[in-house]
Tab-separated table of C-alpha atoms in Angstrom:
chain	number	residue	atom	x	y	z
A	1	UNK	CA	100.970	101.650	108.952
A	2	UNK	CA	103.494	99.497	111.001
A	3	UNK	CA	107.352	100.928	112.021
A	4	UNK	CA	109.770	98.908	113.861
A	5	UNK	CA	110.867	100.258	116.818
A	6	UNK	CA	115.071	101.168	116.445
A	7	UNK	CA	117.269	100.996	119.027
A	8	UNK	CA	118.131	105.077	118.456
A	9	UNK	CA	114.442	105.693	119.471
A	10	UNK	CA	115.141	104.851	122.858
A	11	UNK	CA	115.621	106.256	125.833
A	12	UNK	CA	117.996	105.305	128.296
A	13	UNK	CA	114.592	103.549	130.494
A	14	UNK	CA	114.382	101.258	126.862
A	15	UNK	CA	111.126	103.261	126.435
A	16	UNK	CA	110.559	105.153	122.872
A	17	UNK	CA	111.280	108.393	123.750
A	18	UNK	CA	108.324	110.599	123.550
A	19	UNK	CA	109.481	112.867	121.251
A	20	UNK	CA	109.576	109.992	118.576
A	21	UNK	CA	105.675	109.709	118.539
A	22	UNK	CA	105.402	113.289	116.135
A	23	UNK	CA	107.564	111.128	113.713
A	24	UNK	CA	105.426	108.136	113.904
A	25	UNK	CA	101.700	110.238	113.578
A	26	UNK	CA	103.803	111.910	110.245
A	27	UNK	CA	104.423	108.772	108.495
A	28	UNK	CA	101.130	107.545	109.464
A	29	UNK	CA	99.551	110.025	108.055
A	30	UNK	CA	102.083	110.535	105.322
A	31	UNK	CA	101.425	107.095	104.187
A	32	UNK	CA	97.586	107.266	104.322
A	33	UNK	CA	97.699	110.474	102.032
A	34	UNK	CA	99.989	108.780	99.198
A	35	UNK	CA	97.943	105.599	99.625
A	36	UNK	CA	95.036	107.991	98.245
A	37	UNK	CA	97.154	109.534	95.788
A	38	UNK	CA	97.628	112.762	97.961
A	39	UNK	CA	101.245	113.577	97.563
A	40	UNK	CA	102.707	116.509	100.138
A	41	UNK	CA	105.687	116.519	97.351
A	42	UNK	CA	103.412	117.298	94.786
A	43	UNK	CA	101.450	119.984	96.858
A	44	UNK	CA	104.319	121.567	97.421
A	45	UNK	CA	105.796	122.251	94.273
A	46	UNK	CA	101.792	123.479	93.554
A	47	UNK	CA	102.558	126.726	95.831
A	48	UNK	CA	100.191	125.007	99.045
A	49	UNK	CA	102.012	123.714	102.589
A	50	UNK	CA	100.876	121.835	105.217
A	51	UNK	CA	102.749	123.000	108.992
A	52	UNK	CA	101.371	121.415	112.099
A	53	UNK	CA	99.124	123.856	114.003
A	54	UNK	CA	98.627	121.587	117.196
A	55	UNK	CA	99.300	118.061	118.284
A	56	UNK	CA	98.162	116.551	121.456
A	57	UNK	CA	99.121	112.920	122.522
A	58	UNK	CA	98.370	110.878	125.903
A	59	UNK	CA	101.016	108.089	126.648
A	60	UNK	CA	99.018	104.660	128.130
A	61	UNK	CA	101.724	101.886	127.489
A	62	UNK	CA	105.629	102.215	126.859
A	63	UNK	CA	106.755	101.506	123.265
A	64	UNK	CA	110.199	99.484	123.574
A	65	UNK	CA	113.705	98.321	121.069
A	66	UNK	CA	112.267	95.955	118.155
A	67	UNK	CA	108.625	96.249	118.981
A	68	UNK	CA	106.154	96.441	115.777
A	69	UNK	CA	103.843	99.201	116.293
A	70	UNK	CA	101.039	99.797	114.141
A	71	UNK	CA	99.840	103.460	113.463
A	72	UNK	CA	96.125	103.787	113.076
A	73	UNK	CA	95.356	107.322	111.363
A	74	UNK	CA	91.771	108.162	111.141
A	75	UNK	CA	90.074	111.251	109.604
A	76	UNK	CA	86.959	110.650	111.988
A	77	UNK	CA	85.283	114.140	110.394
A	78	UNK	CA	85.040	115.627	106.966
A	79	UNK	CA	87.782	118.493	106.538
A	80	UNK	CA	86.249	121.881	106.557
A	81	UNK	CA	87.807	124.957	105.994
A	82	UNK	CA	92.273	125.528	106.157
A	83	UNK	CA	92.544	123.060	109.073
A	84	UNK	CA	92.375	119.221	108.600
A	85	UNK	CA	92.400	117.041	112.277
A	86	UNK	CA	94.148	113.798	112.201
A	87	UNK	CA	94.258	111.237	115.192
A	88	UNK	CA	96.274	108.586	115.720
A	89	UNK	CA	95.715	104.950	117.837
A	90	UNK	CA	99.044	103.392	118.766
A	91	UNK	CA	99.189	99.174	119.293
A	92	UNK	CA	101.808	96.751	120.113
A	93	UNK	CA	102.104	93.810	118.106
A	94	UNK	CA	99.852	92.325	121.379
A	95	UNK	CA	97.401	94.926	120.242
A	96	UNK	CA	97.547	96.429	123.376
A	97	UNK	CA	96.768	100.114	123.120
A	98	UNK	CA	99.986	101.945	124.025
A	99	UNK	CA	99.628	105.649	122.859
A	100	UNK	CA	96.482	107.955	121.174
A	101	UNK	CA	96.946	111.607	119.563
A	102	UNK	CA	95.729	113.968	117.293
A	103	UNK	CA	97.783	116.523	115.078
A	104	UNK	CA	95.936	119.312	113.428
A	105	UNK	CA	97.296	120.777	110.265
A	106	UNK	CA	96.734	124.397	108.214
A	107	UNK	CA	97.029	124.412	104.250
A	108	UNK	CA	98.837	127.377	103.284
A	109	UNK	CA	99.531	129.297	100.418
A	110	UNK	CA	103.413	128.988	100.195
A	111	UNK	CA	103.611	132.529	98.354
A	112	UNK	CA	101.489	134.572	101.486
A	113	UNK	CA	101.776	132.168	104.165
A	114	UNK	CA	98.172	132.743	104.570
A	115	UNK	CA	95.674	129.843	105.639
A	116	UNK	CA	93.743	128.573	102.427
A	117	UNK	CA	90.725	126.452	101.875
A	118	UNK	CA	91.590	122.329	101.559
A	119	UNK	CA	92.597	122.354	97.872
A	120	UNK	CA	89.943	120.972	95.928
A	121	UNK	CA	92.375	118.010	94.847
A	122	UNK	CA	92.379	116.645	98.086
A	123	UNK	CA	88.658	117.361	99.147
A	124	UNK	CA	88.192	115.468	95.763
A	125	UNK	CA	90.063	112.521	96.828
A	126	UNK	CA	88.842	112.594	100.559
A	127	UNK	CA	85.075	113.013	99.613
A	128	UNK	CA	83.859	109.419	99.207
A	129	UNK	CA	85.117	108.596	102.274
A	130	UNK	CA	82.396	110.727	103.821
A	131	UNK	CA	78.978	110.051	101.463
């Protein structure tokens, strides 16, 4: 996934504001999902959410105004359980590794807000990756 750095991203050292690298991991992995035909929309209006339990990131290289960063999402291990981890490589168009992270999300029944197994939908989609 590449994004193009806007100028409103900023900060006032021309760095991207830290805060802007949540956004980036959820089109990353936004993107990744659809590209599998995993739709969030679609999960939604099936009763099943997906909120952000934890997200960690470590900051190596300042992202600046027009650079092309590209988002590398990996699923490194099978889901298992509510809980899916996703981690995230950040490169300059130099390919010089400027940020890593990791978000890790719950599936949860809309109705009960209660932590459910990975639908089997997505497990479905998901499970060649890992044979």
């Amino acid at each position: 996934m590449q994004i193009r750095v806007r100028y409103a991203e900023t900060d006032q050292m021309g760095y991207v504001y830290y805060g802007n690298f949540a956004a980036y991991y959820e089109v990353a992995r936004t993107e990744a999902f659809r590209s599998l035909g995993i739709h969030y929309k679609e999960m939604e209006k099936d009763g099943v959410m997906m909120p952000v339990l934890e997200m960690r990131t470590k900051y190596i290289r300042p992202a600046r105004y027009d650079d092309l960063l590209t988002i590398k999402m990996m699923l490194r291990n099978k889901p298992q359980g509510a809980r899916i981890l996703f981690e995230y490589e950040v490169f300059n168009e130099a390919k010089e590794l400027l940020n890593i992270g990791e978000t890790t999300l719950v599936f949860v029944d809309m109705k009960t807000n209660r932590p459910i197994p990975l639908p089997d939908d997505v497990l479905n989609k998901l499970d060649s990756y890992y044979n």
